[in-house]
Amino acid sequence: MKIDIIKEVSTIIPFKNTRFTSILIILFIIALIAPYVAPPFLTYILLTFFCYVPIVIGFNLLLGYTGLLSFGHGLFVAIGMYTSVYLMRNYGVTSIEIMLILAATLSALAGFGVGLLCIRYVRIFFAMLTLAFSMVFYSFLLKFYWLTGGDEGLGIYTRPALLGMKFDTLYIMDFLTKVYYYYVLAIMVILLIFMYRITTSHFGICLRAVKENPRKADESGLNVKKYRLYAFVISAIYTGIGGALLVQVTRHVVPAITYWTYSGEIVFMTLLGGFNYFTGPIIGAFVYIVLRDLIMSLTIYWRVILGVALLLIVIFVPGGLMGGAKSLSKLIIKKRESYEFS
Amino acid sequence: MGEKVARRDWIKVAGAGIVGLAIGAGATYGLMPPRVERIEVKPTPKPIPKEPLRLGVVTFLSGIPAPSGIAGLRAAEIWVDWTNAAGGILGRKVELLVEDESEGVEKSVERFKKLTVEKGCEAIFGTESTSTGLAFGKLAEEMQQLWLSWDGTTQQGLEETIPNKKFSFPSIYNEAEAVAGAVLVAKYFPNVKTVAGINDDYSYGRNCWEAFMSVLKTLRPEVVPVKELWPKLGESDFTSHIAALDAAKPDLIMSSFWAGHATIFLKQAAAVGLFKKYKGAMVTAGGVLPTLKKEFVPEGVLIGCNSWYFEHPLGWPLRDKFVKEYLRRYGEYPVYECDHAFFTFQAYKAAVEKAYALKGEWPTKEEIANQLRGIKVPSLSGYRGYREDNYQICNFFLGLSKHDPRYDFVTLDPLDMVPFELMCHPPEMKFHDWVKTWKS
Amino acid sequence: MSLAELQNVKKYFGDVHAVDDVSLKINENEQISLIGPNGAGKTTLINIFAGTIKLNSGKIIFMGKDITHLPPYKRCELGLARSFQLPAIYPNLTVYDSVRASIISKLKKGKRFYSSVDLDDEVNKMTKEVLELFELYNKRDMLAIKLPHGDKKLLDVACAFALWPKLILLDEPTSGVSTIEKRKVMEKILSVSKEMGIKSFIIVEHDMDIVFSYSNRIIVMYEGKVLADGKPEKIKENAEVVRILLGKVK
Ligand SMILES: Nc1ncnc2c1ncn2[C@@H]1O[C@H](COP(=O)(O)OP(=O)(O)O)[C@@H](O)[C@H]1O
Ligand SMILES: [Mg+2]
């Protein structure tokens, strides 16, 4: 009996489009073999990208699905990072699962508190308020340096245990690119499936209604503030988990993570890829991280170059890279059809 | 001068005029016998690789610290040009690969890995920021990659990073110039009773102020702080701070401003004649000495330079040659970071050559690290080296500002060279425990 | 028992007395037409009723509950739905998802984070039903913003109906639609409401012919006040109303 993999996957992930599902499976297989065929540093860049996936999709649940632009998501990345670092340094915790759970819990609490105050506002006011919260945390991290390490930040000197297994004798790059890589990949896939299900759930439709027309949603019986708050908390949890995963790669955390420029990078990745698409921010993060790596070595003006690129995209391809790709493929299909009929 | 300089003795000697002896003292490090290594005889040594030797540099190319970061990079480039012109290291041409440090720890860590893993750099040089320094110290050990730091080492960095360092070679720590400054304040301004401090509100500023006060109070127990001001790094208007300092009427104003803000502060202070009324100790302002014009910096302000590039009674040909080349290329005087950078490359080259002499083939990173420990090499400000615990050894230059008609900026006269032992604690001690021992 | 009651409701915008001391009782099975010239305060009254804007004074009772200070979504939960004069749509949602949002709200399934809405037969069956009734089903995959104006209005109304409310407030559902179309739209709305079992509604309307043929009660507003209230035949006979509405001056 032939097992239809695509159908099997479709039962877990309710994709309508089987072509899309097969592309995903191919990408997943590439990701699986990458550590054994790609140069180590490329694998390392991929690992960094995987850590950013929860961050950008968490962020985009707010921007793309709820219509709220947070300019302070670095706050939750930092909460994830500092939580892990604190557990490792001060409490001798090695289990990364404990770190992830606590990072998620604290991010959720912080997301609830910050969200409660921010969701009263929309648009620029919401953005400014989230930014303000992040900057307050930034000042806190700098001022209470005896707790937080101040501007020097805090480093971690031990390695996490993954599912209870220690890998202390491995060379760090092997640990990161051959072991931790798969761990993050697995978590990323789980989080992606969860997020996909959230966005295609009953809740997801309501969120988009809230985004598209909060007044109408309100008059249609949807508690707009509550939906925004839920989205904010889920978004914070995702971002916090991303931070907790990322800090094992950077092995050091500094307050700069909560500075607005860092939050701006998350916004940048999402806009670059296209916030109207589930895959947009993921593609944005990938392109941004790879491009940044390439251009940064060439010129200190890499920010300017990427900034101009983004500006051009925003002006000429408002849907971001995904939007551009979609309209391009539509164009090609149309052309093909017109050939067939002529 | 003996091998080990007792502090109290030194203060006496310093009073008698240490300037002339100073560089000689530095030179004595170079006369110490090399450590004995067991030579393993191998049948057929591998030939030296033909391809160029890649060395990575991570430093500030943009942002507030960029002037000193770029100065360090320029020194590295001059060193590379000179070395390549003389045949490279063991015949291998040197190639520099440069990355920007200004993007923060996360990206700097990524850059370190890129240079090491992708670009195949055999050693990483540089770093100025304390956070990147802290991260790199550990990273070097984890990656088993040599890292020779230029600047930005903190007590946390020394204590926290893996205790027995193998691959990381930290710079002289941040507090050193403050310690030296406090010693010289005790010497030149013996009647100071009240001190006001204005320092940047971050670890460097805080650590300098703490170290300065704890050393000064040890030497002069009657001294009390009367004002502490903590402007944000990047602040450019100090008028309110200056008014507050003036109102406190301290005997001495101490500051560890180290970049353009030192110049701005002194300029704005001149408007009310702050440093004419009160003594001043700008322990790191020498980093921008050529911008400290005579119009706004009065004579008699204590200024710390770390490295010295101007007129010097003893002379030091390597420095003179370098300053001439630097002036020719860039039309300005070098600053302290040049010496830090130049030294790390000098040390690396000497260590490779020493290891090669023992082994007969291109040494591994571990073997180079072994030779770096205890090494002494000539750098721009005299001899410099590494201690057995990987810690950098160098002397610092401080002095009182003087209006010399040959320059439009202030120069230092008298000029003191403060030796390493006076500024830095021995490996077995912690900084603050060490300062406490000064009393005995 | 009356379905809803407005007691001395007032809303002023500066000097403009948009709604000035209006008291009304609305019973079940009433198909009310709210009429009056432009600026009479009809939209404002609907907005106050639905909670879109806050009133200055007065009291609103719905289903025996004081809803004066309840937010719109809570009024909706009690069974009050509305459509807007300028069609309110979810611009970048498909027609299908727009109606689904209402259905999910109605079924109180909005807090299902992890269940696929595409696989929820109940939701999809009801959505299909509503869309077919409004003849929007073949446009279900179009984005709301891409619809022609008339369909946008219809979609707005469909979203309100999809909530299966006890009382529905429709603010000029036929405005901006040609006169021939108007009749069609009205007939559609009436037939759908019969089909769906929605018996009580207030329709704001201009067109006299339509008003008189489709409602069993007419409320006339003028300068914020209720000028007349009663059966269509009676209103027709009211000279003042005729003068104001038709601009006929004797
Ligand atoms: N938001 C507002 N601000 C100020 N005036 C308003 C506002 N809304 C309505 N009005 C005024 O209130 C009056 C009633 O308006 P409205 O309720 O829209 O009338 P109708 O729907 O009967 O045409 C008008 O004079 C209008 O100009
Ligand atoms: Mg109206």
Coordinates of N, CA, C and O and ligand atoms in Angstrom, one line a residue, chain C residues 38-39 42-44 85 171-172 204, ligand 2:
Chain C
N38 N -32.3 64.3 5.3 CA -30.9 64.2 5.7 C -30.6 65.1 6.9 O -31.1 66.2 7.0
G39 N -29.8 64.5 7.8 CA -29.5 65.3 9.0 C -30.5 65.2 10.1 O -30.4 65.9 11.1
K42 N -31.1 60.1 12.1 CA -31.4 58.7 12.0 C -30.1 57.8 12.3 O -30.1 56.9 13.1
T43 N -29.0 58.2 11.6 CA -27.8 57.4 11.8 C -27.3 57.6 13.2 O -26.9 56.6 13.8
T44 N -27.4 58.8 13.7 CA -27.0 59.0 15.1 C -27.8 58.1 16.1 O -27.2 57.5 17.0
Q85 N -24.4 52.8 7.1 CA -24.8 53.6 6.0 C -23.7 53.5 4.9 O -24.0 53.2 3.7
D171 N -28.9 50.6 8.4 CA -28.8 52.0 8.1 C -28.7 52.2 6.6 O -27.6 52.0 6.0
E172 N -29.8 52.6 6.0 CA -29.9 52.8 4.5 C -29.2 51.7 3.7 O -28.2 51.9 3.0
V204 N -33.4 52.1 8.1 CA -33.4 53.5 7.7 C -33.6 53.6 6.2 O -32.8 52.9 5.5
Ligands
MG2 MG -27.7 58.8 7.9

